[in-house]
CSV table of C-alpha atoms in Angstrom, one decimal:
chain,number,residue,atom,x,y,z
A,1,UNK,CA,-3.8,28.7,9.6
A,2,UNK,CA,-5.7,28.8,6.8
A,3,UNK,CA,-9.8,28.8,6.9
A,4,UNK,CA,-9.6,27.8,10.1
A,5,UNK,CA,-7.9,24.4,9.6
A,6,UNK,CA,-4.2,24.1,11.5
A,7,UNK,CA,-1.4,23.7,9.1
A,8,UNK,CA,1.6,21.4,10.0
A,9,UNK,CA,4.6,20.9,7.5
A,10,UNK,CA,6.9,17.5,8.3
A,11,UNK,CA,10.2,16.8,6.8
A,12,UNK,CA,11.4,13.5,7.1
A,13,UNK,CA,14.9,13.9,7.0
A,14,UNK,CA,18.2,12.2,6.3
A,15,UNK,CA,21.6,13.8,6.3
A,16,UNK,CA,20.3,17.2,4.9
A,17,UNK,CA,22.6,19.8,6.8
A,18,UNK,CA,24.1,21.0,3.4
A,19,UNK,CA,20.1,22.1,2.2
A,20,UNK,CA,17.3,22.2,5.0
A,21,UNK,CA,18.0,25.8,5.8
A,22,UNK,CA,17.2,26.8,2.5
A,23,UNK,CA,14.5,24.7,2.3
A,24,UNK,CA,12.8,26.1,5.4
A,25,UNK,CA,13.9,29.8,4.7
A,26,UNK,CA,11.0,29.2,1.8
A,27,UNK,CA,8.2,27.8,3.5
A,28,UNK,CA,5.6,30.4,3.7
A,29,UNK,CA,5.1,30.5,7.3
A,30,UNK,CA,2.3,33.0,7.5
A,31,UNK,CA,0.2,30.2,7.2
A,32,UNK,CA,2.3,27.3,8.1
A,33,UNK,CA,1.7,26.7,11.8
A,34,UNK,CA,4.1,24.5,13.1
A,35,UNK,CA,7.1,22.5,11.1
A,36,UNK,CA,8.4,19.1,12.6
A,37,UNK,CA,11.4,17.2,11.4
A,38,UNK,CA,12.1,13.8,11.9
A,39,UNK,CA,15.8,13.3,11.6
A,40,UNK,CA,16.1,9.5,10.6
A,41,UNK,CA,19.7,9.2,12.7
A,42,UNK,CA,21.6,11.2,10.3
A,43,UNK,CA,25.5,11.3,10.2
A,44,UNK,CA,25.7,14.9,9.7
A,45,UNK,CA,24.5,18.0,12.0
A,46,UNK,CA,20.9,18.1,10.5
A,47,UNK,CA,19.2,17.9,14.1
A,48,UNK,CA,21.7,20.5,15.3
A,49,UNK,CA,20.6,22.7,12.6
A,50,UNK,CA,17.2,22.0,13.0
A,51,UNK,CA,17.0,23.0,16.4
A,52,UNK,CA,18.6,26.4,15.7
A,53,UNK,CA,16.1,27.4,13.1
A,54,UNK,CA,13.7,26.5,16.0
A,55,UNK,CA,11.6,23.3,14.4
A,56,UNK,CA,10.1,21.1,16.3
A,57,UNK,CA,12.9,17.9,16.1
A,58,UNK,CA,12.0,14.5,16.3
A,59,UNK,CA,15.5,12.5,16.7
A,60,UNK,CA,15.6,8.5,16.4
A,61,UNK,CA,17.6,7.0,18.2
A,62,UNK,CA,18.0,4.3,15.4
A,63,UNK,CA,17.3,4.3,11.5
A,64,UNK,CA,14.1,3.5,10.6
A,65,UNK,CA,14.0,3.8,7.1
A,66,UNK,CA,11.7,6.3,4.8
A,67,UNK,CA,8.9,5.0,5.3
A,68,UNK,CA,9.4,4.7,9.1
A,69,UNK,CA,10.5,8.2,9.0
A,70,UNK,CA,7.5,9.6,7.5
A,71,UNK,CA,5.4,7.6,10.0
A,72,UNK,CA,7.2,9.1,12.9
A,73,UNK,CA,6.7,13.0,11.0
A,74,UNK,CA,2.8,12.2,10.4
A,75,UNK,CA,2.1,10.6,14.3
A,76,UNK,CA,3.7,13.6,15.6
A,77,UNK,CA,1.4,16.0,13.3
A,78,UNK,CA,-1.3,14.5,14.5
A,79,UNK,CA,-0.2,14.8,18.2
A,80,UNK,CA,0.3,18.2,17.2
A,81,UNK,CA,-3.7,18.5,16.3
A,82,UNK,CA,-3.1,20.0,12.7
A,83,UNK,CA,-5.7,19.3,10.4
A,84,UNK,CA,-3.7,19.6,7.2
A,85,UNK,CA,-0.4,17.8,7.2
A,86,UNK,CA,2.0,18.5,4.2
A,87,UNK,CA,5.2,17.0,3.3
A,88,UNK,CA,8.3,18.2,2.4
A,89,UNK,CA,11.7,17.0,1.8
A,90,UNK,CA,14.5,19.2,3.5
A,91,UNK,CA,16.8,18.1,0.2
A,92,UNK,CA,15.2,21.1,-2.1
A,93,UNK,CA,14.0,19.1,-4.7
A,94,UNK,CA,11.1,20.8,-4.5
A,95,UNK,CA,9.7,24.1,-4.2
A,96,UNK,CA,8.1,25.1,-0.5
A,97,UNK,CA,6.9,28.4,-2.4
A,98,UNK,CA,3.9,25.7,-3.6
A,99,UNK,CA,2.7,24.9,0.0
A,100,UNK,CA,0.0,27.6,-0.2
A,101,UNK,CA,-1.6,25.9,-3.3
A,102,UNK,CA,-1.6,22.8,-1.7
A,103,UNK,CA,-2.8,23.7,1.7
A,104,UNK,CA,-6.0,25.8,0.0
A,105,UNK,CA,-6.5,22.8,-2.0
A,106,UNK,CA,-7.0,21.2,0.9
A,107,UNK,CA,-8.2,23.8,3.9
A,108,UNK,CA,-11.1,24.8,1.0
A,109,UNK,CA,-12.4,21.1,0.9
A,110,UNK,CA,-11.8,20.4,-3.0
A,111,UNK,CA,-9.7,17.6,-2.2
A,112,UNK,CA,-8.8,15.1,0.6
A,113,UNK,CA,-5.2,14.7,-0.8
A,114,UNK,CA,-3.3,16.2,-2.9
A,115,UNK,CA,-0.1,15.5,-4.5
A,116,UNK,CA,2.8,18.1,-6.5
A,117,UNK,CA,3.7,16.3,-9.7
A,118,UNK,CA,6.9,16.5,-11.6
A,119,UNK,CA,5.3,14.8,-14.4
A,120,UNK,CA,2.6,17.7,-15.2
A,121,UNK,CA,5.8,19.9,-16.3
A,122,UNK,CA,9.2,18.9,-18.0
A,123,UNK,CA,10.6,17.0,-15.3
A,124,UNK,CA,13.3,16.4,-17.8
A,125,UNK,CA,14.5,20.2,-17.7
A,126,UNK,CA,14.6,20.0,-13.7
A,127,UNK,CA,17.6,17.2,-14.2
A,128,UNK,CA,15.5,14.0,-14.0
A,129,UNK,CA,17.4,11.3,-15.4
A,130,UNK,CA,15.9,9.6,-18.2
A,131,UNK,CA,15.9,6.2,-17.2
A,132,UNK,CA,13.7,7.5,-14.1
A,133,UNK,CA,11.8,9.6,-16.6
A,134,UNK,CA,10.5,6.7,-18.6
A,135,UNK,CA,10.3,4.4,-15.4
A,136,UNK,CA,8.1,7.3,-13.8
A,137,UNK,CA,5.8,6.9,-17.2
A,138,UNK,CA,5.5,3.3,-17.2
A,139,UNK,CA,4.7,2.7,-13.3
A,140,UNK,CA,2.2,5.4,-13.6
A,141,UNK,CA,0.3,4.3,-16.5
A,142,UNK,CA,0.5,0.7,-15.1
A,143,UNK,CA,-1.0,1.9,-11.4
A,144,UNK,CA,-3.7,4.0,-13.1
A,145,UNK,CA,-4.8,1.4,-15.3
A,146,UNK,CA,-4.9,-1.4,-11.9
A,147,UNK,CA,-6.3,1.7,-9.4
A,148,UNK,CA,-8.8,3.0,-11.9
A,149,UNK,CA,-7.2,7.1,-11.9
A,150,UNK,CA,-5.6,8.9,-13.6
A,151,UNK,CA,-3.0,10.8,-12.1
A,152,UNK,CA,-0.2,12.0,-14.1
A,153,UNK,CA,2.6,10.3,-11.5
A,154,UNK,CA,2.4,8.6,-8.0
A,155,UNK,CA,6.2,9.0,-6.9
A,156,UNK,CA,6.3,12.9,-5.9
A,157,UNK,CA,7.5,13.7,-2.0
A,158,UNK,CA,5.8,16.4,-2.2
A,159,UNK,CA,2.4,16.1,-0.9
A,160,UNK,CA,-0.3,16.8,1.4
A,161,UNK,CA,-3.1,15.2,3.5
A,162,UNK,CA,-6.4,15.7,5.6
A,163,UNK,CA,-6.1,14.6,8.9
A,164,UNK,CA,-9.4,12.5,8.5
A,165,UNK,CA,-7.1,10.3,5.9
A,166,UNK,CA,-4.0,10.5,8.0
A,167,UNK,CA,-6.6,8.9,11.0
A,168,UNK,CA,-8.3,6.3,8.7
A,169,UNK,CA,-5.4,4.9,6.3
A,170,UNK,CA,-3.6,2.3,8.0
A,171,UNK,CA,-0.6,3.3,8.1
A,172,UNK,CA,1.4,1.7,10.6
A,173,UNK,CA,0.9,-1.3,8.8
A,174,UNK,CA,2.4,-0.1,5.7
A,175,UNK,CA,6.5,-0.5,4.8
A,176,UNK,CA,9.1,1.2,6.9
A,177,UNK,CA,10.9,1.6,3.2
A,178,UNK,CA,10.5,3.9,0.0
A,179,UNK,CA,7.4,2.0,-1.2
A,180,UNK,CA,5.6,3.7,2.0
A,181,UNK,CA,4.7,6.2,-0.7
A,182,UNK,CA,3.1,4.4,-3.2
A,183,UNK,CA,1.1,2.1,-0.4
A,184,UNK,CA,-0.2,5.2,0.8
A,185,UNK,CA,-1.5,6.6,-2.4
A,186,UNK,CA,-3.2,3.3,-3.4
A,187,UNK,CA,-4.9,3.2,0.1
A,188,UNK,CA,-6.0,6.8,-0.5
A,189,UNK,CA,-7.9,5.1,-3.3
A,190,UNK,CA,-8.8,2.1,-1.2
A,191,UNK,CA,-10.6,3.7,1.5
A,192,UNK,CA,-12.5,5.9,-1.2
A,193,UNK,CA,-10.7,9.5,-0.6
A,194,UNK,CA,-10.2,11.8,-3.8
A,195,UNK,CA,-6.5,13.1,-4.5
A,196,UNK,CA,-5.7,16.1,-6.6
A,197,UNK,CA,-2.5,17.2,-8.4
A,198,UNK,CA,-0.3,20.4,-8.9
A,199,UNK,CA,2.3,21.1,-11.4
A,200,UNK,CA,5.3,21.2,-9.4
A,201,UNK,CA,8.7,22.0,-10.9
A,202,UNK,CA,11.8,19.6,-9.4
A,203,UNK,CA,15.8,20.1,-9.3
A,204,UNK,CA,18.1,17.7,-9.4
A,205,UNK,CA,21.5,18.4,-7.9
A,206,UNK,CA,24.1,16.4,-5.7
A,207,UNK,CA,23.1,17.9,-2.9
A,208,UNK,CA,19.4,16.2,-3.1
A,209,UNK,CA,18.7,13.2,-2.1
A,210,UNK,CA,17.9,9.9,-4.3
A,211,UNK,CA,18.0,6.4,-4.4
A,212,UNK,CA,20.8,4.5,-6.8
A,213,UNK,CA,19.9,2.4,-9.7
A,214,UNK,CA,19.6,-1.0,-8.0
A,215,UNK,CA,17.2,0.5,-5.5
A,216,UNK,CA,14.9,2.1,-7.9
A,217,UNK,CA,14.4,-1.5,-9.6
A,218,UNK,CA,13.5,-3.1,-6.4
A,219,UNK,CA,11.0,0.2,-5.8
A,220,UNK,CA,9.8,-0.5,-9.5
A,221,UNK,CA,9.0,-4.2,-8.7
A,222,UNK,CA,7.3,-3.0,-5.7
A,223,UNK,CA,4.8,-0.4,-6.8
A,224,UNK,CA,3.8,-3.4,-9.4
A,225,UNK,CA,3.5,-5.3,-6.6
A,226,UNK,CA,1.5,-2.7,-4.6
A,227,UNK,CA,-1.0,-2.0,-7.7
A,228,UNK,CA,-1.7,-6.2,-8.2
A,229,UNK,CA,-2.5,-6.2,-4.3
A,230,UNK,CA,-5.1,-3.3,-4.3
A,231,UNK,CA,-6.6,-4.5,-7.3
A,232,UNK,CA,-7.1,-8.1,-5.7
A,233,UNK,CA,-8.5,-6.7,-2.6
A,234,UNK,CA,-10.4,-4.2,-4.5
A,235,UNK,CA,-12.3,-7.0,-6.7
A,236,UNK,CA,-12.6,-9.2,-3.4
A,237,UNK,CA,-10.4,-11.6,-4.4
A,238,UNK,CA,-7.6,-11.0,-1.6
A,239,UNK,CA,-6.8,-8.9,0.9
A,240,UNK,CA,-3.2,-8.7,1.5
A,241,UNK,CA,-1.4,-7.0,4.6
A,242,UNK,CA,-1.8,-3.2,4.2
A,243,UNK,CA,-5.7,-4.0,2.7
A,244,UNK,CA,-6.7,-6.4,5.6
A,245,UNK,CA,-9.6,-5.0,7.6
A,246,UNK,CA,-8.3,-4.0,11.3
A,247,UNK,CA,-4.7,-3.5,9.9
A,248,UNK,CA,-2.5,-1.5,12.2
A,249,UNK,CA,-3.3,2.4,12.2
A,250,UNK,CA,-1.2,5.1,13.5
A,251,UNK,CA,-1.6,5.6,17.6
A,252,UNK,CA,-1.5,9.0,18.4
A,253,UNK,CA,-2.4,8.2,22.5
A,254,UNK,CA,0.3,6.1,23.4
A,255,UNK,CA,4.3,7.4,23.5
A,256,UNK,CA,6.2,6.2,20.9
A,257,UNK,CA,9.7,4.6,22.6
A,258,UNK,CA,11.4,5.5,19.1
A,259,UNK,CA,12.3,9.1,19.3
A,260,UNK,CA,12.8,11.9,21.6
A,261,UNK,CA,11.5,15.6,20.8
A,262,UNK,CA,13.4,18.7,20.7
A,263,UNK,CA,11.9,21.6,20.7
């Protein structure tokens, strides 16, 4: 707990056996007050492992995809009655020792989200390839310029939320794939919440999860996508899916028949 607000840590995860116990042995847990994992029907022993570090478990009993994933992790934080939810991959890519910053950032009311960018140090020296390096610059510089910011990157998995955002974005609406992430950032901006950034330093390693080459382009062509819809229902002109007044929220009140909790 941390100035009186509940902290919850998620980890949407996928076949991350071989790095969530070193991931969780780093989370600073005298403030952390509850972590849930949301294993996405992996192939490996991640739930098994999970459970014996004692996190809460949330197993599918089918795949739902990243975005569906996180969706799962953030409706069971809520359940949970944190007021800060923070997300972190169980692959080690990034650094849990940052979850203090991010939580104060958030528990002190200087921000309503706040994300851990790659891009605010060398990315480069953590492994990044290059072709995602100069993809990372272009999208960003493209969604700042059509969301009006001016945030440094919008693809980090690193971040953290208020639950007044995680109760008013709707999210449930959004895509059950990797361009949940970028949806969620511009409807940050869309509902009129301010989003902060810390330098966050990343590792790439084969252990760590990533997408290929061919999915990356179709995740490039849909954050271009994503930035053109906010900014046509931001000038009025249309209001697509996610942007739609009365569009699908997450449902805290009703069981969700996807999963099954192990505590």
């Amino acid at each position: 707990m941390l100035n009186g607000k509940k902290i919850v840590v998620i980890m949407p995860a996928y076949n991350a056996e071989k790095t969530l116990e070193k991931t969780y042995n780093e989370i600073y847990k005298e403030i952390v007050d509850e972590i849930i994992l949301t294993d996405d029907k992996s192939t490996d022993n991640t739930k098994d492992l999970s459970r014996d570090l004692n996190i809460t478990t949330i197993v599918h009993k089918k795949n739902r995809g990243y975005g569906g994933n996180q969706k799962s992790c953030y409706t069971a934080a809520l359940k949970a009655g944190a007021d800060i939810v923070i997300m972190l991959h169980p692959d080690y890519q990034y650094t849990p020792k940052l979850i203090p910053a991010i939580a104060s950032m958030l528990a002190f009311e200087e921000y309503d989200a706040v994300i851990a960018s790659r891009m605010l140090s060398n990315a480069l020296d953590g492994g990044m390839p290059l072709y995602k390096y100069i993809a990372n610059k272009f999208l960003t510089a493209f969604e700042n310029l059509f969301l009006g910011q001016h945030l440094s990157e919008y693809h980090t998995g690193f971040r953290g939320f208020k639950r007044k955002v995680l109760e008013t974005l709707p999210l449930e609406a959004c895509n059950d794939d990797f361009i949940f992430d970028n949806e969620m950032l511009a409807l940050v901006k869309y509902y009129g919440f301010n989003t902060g950034e810390i330098s966050c330093p990343t590792k790439y390693f084969p252990e760590a999860s990533s997408i290929n080459f061919i999915r990356s382009c179709k995740y490039g062509l849909g954050v271009l996508c994503v930035s053109i819809k906010y900014f046509l229902a931001y000038t009025g002109i249309y209001k697509s899916k996610i942007f739609k007044p009365g569009a699908k929220k997450l449902d805290i009140n009703i069981e969700l028949p996807y999963y099954h909790i192990q505590n």
